[in-house]
Short mmCIF file of C-alpha atoms and ligand atoms in Angstrom, two decimals:
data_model
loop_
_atom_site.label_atom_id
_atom_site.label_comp_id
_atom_site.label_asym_id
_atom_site.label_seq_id
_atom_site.Cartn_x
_atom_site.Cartn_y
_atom_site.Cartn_z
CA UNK A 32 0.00 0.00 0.00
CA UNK A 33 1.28 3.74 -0.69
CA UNK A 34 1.01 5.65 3.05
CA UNK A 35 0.23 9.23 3.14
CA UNK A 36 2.47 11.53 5.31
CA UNK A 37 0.64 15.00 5.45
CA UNK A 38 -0.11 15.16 1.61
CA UNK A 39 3.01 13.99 0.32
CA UNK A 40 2.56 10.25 -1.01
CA UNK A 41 5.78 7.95 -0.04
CA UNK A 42 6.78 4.84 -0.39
CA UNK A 43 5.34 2.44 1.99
CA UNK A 44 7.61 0.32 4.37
CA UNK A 45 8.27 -2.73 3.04
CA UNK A 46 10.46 -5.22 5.36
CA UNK A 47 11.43 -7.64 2.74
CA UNK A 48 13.84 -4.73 1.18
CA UNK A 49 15.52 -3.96 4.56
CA UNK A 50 18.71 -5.66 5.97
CA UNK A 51 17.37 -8.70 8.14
CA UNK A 52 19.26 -8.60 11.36
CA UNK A 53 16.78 -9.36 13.89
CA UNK A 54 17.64 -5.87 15.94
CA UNK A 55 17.30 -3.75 12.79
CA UNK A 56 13.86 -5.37 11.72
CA UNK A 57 12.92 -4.55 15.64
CA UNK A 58 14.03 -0.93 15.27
CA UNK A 59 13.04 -0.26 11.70
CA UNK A 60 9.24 -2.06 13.14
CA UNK A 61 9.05 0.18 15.85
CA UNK A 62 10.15 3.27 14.18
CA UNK A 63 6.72 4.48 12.50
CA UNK A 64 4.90 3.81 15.77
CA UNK A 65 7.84 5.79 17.43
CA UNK A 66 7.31 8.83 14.73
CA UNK A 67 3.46 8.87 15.18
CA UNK A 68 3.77 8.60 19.55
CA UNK A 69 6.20 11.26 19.05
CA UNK A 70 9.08 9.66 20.55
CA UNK A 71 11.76 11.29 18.12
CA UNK A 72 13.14 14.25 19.53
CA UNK A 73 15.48 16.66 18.41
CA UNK A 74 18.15 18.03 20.55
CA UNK A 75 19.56 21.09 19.27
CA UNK A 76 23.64 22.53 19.19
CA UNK A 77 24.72 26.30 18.60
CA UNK A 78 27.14 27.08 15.82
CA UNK A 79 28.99 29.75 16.76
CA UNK A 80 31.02 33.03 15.25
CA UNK A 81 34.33 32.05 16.69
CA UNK A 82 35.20 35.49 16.95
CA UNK A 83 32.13 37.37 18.88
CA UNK A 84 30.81 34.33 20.45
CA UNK A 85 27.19 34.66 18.97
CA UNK A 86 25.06 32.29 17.95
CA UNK A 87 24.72 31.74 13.87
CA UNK A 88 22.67 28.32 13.49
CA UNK A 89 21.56 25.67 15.15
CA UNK A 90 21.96 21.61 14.01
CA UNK A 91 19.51 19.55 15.16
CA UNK A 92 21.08 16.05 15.90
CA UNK A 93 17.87 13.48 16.35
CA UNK A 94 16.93 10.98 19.80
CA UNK A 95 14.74 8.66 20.04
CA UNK A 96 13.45 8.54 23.33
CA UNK A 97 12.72 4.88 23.58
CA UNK A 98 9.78 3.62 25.89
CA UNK A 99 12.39 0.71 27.16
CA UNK A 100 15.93 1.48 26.27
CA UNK A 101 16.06 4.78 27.16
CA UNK A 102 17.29 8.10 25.49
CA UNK A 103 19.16 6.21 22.11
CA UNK A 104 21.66 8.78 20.27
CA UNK A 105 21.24 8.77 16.23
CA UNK A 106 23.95 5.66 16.24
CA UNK A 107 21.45 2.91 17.43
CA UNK A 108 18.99 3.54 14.26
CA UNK A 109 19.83 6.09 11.92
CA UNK A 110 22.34 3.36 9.89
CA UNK A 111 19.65 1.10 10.07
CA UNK A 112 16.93 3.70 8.84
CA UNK A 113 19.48 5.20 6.17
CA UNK A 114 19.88 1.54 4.80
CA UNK A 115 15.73 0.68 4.89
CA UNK A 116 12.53 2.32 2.65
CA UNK A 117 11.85 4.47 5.74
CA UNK A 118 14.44 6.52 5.41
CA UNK A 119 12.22 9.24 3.62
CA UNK A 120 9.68 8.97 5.74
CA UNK A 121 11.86 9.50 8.24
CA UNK A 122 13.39 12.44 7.27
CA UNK A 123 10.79 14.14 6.38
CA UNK A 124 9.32 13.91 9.85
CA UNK A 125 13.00 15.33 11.15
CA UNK A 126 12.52 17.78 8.84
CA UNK A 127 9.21 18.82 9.88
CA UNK A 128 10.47 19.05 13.98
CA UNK A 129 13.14 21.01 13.08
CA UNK A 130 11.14 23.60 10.96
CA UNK A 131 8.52 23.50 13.87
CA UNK A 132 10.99 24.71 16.11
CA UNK A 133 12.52 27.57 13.72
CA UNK A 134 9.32 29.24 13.61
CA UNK A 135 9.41 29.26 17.00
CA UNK A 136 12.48 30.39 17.23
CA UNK A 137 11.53 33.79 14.61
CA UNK A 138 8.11 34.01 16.25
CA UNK A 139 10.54 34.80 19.48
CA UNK A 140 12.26 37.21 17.70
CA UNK A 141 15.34 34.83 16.92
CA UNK A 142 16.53 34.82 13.30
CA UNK A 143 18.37 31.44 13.98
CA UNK A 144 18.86 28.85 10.79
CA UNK A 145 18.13 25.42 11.63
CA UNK A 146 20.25 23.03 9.84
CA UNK A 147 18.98 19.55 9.61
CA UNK A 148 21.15 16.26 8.15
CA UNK A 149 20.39 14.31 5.60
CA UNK A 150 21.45 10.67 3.91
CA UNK A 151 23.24 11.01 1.00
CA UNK A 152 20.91 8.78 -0.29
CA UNK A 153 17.92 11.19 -0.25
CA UNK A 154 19.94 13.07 -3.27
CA UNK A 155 19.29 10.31 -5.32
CA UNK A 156 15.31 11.73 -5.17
CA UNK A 157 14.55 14.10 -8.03
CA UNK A 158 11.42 15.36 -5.73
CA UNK A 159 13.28 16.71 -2.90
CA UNK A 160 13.96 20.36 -3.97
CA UNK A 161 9.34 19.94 -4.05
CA UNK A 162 9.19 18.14 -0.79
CA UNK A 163 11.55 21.08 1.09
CA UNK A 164 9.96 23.95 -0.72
CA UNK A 165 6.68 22.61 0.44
CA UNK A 166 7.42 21.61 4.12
CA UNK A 167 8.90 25.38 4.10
CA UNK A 168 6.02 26.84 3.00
CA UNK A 169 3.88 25.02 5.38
CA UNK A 170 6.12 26.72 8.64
CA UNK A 171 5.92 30.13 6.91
CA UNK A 172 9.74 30.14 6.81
CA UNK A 173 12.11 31.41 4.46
CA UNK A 174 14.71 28.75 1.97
CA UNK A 175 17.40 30.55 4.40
CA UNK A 176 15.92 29.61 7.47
CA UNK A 177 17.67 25.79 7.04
CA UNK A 178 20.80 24.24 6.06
CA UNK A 179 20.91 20.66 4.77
CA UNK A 180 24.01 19.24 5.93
CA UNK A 181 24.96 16.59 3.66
CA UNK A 182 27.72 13.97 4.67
CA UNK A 183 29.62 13.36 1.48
CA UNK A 184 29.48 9.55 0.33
CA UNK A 185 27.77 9.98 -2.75
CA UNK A 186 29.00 7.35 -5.30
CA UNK A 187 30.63 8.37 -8.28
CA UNK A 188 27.86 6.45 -10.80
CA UNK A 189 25.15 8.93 -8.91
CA UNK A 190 26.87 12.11 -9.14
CA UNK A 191 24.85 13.24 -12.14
CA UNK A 192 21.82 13.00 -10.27
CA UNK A 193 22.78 14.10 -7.44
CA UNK A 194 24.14 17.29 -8.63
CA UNK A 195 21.32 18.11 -10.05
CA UNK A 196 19.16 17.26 -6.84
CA UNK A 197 21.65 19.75 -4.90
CA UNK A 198 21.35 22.41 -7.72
CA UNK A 199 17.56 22.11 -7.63
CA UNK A 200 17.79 22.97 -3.45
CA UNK A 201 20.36 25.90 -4.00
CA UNK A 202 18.15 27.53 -6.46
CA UNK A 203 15.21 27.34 -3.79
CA UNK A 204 17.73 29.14 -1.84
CA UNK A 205 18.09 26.49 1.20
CA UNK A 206 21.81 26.77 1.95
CA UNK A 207 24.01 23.19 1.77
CA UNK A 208 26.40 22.27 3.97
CA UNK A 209 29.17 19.52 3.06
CA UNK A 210 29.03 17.34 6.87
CA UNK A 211 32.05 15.59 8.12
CA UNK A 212 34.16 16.95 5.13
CA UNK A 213 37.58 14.77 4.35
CA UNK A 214 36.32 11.72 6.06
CA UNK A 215 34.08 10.52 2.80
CA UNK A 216 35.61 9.39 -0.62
CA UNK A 217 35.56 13.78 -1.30
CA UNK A 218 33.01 12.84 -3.82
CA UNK A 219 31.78 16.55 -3.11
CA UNK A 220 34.85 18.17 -4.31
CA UNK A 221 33.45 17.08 -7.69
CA UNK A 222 30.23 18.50 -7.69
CA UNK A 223 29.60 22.24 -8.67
CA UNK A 224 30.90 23.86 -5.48
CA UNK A 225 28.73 27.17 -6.27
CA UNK A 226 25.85 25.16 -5.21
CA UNK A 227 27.52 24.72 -1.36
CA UNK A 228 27.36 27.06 0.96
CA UNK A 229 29.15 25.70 3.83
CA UNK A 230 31.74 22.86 4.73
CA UNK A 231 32.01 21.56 8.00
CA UNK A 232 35.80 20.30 9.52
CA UNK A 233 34.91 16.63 10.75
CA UNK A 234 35.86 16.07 14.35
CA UNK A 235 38.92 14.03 13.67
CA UNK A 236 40.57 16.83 12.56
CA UNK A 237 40.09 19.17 15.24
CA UNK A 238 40.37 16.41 17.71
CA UNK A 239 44.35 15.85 15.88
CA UNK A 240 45.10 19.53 14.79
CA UNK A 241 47.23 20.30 17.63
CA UNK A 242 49.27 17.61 17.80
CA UNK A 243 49.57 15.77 14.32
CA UNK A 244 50.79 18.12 11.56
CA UNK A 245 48.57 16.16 8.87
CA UNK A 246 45.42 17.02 10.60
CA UNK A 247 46.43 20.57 10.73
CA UNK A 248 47.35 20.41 7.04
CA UNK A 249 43.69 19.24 6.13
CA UNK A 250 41.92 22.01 8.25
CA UNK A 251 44.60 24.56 6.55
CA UNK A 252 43.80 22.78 2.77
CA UNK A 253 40.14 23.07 3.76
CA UNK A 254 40.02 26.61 4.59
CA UNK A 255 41.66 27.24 1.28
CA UNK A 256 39.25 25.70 -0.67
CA UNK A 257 36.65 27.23 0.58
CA UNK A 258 37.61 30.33 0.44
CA UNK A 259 38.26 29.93 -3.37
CA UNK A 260 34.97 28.65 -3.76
CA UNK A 261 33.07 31.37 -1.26
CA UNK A 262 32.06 29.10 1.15
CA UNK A 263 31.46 29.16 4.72
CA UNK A 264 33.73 27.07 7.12
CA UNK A 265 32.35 25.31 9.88
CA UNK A 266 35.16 23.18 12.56
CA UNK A 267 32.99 20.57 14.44
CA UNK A 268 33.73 18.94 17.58
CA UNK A 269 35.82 21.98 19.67
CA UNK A 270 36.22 20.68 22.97
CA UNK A 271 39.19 22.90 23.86
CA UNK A 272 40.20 26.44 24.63
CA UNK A 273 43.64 25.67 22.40
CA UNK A 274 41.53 24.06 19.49
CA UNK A 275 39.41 26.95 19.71
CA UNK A 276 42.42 29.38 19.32
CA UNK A 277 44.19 27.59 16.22
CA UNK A 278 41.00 27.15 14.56
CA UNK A 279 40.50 30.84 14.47
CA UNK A 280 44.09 31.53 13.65
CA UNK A 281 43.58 29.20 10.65
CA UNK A 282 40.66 31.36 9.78
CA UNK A 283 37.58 29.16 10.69
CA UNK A 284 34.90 31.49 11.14
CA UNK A 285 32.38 29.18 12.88
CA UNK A 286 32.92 26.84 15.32
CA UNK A 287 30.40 23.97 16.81
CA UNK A 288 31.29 21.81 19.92
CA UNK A 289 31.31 20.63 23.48
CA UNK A 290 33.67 23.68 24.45
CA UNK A 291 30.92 26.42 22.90
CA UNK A 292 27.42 24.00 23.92
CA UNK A 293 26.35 20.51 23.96
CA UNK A 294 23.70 19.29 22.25
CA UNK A 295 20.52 20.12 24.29
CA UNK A 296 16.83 19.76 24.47
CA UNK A 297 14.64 22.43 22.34
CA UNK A 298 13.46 24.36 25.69
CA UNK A 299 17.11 24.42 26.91
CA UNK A 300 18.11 25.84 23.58
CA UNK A 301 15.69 28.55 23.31
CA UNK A 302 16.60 29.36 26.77
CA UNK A 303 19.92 29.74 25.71
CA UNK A 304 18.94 32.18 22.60
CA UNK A 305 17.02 34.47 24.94
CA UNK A 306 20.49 34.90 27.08
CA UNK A 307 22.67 36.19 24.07
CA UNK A 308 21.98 37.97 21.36
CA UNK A 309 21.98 36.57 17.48
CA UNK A 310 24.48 37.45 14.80
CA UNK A 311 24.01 37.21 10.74
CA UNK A 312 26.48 34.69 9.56
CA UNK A 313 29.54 36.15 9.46
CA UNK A 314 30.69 37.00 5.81
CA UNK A 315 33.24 34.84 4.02
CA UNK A 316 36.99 35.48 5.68
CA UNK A 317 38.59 37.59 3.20
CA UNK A 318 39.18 39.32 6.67
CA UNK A 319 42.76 39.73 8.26
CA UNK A 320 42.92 36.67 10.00
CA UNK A 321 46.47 35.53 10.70
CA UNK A 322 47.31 32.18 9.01
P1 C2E B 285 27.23 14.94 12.72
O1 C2E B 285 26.24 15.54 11.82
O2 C2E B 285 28.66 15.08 12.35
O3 C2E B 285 26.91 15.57 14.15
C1 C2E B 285 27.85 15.89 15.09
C2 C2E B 285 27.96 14.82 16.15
O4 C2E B 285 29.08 15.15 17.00
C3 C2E B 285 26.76 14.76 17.09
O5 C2E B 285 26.64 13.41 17.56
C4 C2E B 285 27.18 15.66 18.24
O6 C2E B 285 26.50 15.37 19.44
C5 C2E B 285 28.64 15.30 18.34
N1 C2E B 285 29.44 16.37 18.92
C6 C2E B 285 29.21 17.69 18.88
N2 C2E B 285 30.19 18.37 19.50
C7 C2E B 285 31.07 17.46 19.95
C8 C2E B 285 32.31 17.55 20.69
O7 C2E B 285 32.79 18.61 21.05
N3 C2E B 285 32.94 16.38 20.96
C9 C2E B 285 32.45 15.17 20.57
N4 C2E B 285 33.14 14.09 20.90
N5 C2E B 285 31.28 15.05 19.88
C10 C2E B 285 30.62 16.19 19.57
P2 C2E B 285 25.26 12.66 17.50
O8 C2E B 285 24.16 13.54 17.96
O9 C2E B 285 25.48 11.35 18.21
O10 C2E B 285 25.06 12.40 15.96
C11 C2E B 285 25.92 11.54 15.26
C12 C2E B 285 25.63 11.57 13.78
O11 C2E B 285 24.34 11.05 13.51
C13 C2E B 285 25.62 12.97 13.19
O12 C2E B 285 26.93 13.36 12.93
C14 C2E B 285 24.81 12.78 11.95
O13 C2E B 285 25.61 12.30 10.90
C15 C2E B 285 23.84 11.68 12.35
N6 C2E B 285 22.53 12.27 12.60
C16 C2E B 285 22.09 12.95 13.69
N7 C2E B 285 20.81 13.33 13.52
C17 C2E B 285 20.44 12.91 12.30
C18 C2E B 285 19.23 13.00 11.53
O14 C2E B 285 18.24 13.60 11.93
N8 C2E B 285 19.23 12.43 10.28
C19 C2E B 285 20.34 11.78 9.79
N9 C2E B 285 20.26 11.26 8.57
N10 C2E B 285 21.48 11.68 10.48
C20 C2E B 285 21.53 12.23 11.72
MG1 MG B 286 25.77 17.25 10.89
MG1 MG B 287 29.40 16.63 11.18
MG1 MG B 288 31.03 14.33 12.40
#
């Protein structure tokens, strides 16, 4: 049968196409009844100007609070989801929690861009620039008001579609963000960069910067490139004053991480906006920023 999520027809869930461990047919079973009791949460983490401190987005990074096992973090279903027929289901419900919350965000006088992630594999769907543009227009918010961050394991043989996909989003004006950027097969760096809008350091490289020369290299080559291609760079996982400090040095202009805010409930996060105030993202760092 075809289900109907809130006007949009997708496919249905169909078991015999998922993988057929016993724990990921238990999750990927439970998962529509979780959507539908509300049990998916989204927790929410500031992205930060590195330089003034003020808040510039916000990613949401899903939970599933689970009637028996507890709070589970993205790890003990997303791979599972990504790899079953639900996974557009899925994301479009993610999608619609996170635009649910921007609007509350602006309606509390909080220009604050959401940015939500999403499987590579959702690229492969021609639809999705429709789908966004619609679940936008249902929250009353502006293309600008989210970020897609994309992790980049696209396979070569889909490029071509993707692209287009990603082209189709950038003209709606949603801004992209490349996630976890030199971990993947840099599939990315092939695509038409003017489409991107943001890259984001992965962890690993902050985590190494400071002490292993060829981590420092990548966040230097990464900087770089994006500022030859007018994009926006984003360092992940700061947990340190020193990381912090290089980072900037390096000229990352926007920093996420344990050091700046840990990922937090939505009524901890707006509590959060209403203590500081909110800065436009900070324009591409042509600025003096010693390298
Ligand atoms: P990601 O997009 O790279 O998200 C960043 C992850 O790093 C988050 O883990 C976040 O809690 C964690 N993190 C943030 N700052 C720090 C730090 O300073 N130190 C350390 N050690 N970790 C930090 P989380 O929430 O467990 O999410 C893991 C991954 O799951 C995400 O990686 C993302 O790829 C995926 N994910 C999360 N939510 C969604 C979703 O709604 N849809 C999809 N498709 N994937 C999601
Ligand atoms: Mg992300
Ligand atoms: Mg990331
Ligand atoms: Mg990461």
């Amino acid at each position: 049968y075809v289900a109907k999520s809130g006007g949009t027809v997708v496919e249905a869930y169909d078991p015999a196409r998922d993988g057929s461990t016993a724990q990921a047919l238990g999750v990927l079973g439970e998962l529509r009844g979780a959507m539908r009791r509300g049990e998916l949460v989204l927790h929410y983490q500031r992205k930060e100007c590195l330089r003034t401190g003020r808040v510039v987005g916000a990613e949401a990074l899903v939970r599933w609070r689970h009637p028996e096992r507890g709070l589970l973090g993205p790890g003990a279903f997303v791979p599972q989801v990504e790899a079953s027929s639900l996974v557009g289901e899925f994301t479009l419900h993610v999608l619609d929690l996170a635009l649910a919350e921007a609007a509350t965000w602006r309606r509390e006088g909080h220009d604050v861009p959401v940015a939500v992630n999403l499987s590579a594999r959702l690229l492969l769907d021609a639809d999705l620039p429709v789908r966004v543009a619609d679940r936008l227009a249902r929250h009353g918010l502006a293309p600008d008001a989210l970020v897609l961050e994309v992790t980049e394991t696209v396979a070569k043989s889909e490029l071509e579609v993707v692209d287009r996909v990603l082209r189709g989003l950038h003209a709606l004006g949603v801004h992209l963000s490349v996630d976890d950027f030199g971990t993947g097969w840099s599939s990315m760096t092939f695509l038409s960069r003017t489409a991107l809008h943001e890259v984001k350091i992965d962890r690993r490289f902050v985590a190494g910067m400071l002490g292993r020369p060829t981590d420092a290299a990548v966040v230097r080559a990464t900087v770089e490139l994006a500022r030859g291609s007018g994009l926006v760079v984003v360092a992940e996982g700061i947990e340190e004053p020193a990381q912090r400090a290089a980072l900037l040095a390096a000229g990352v202009e926007v920093g996420q991480g344990y050091l700046l805010g840990r990922p937090v409930p939505a009524a901890e996060f707006r509590r959060s906006l209403e203590r500081a105030p909110v800065a436009p993202v900070p324009a591409v760092a042509a600025a003096a920023v010693p390298v």
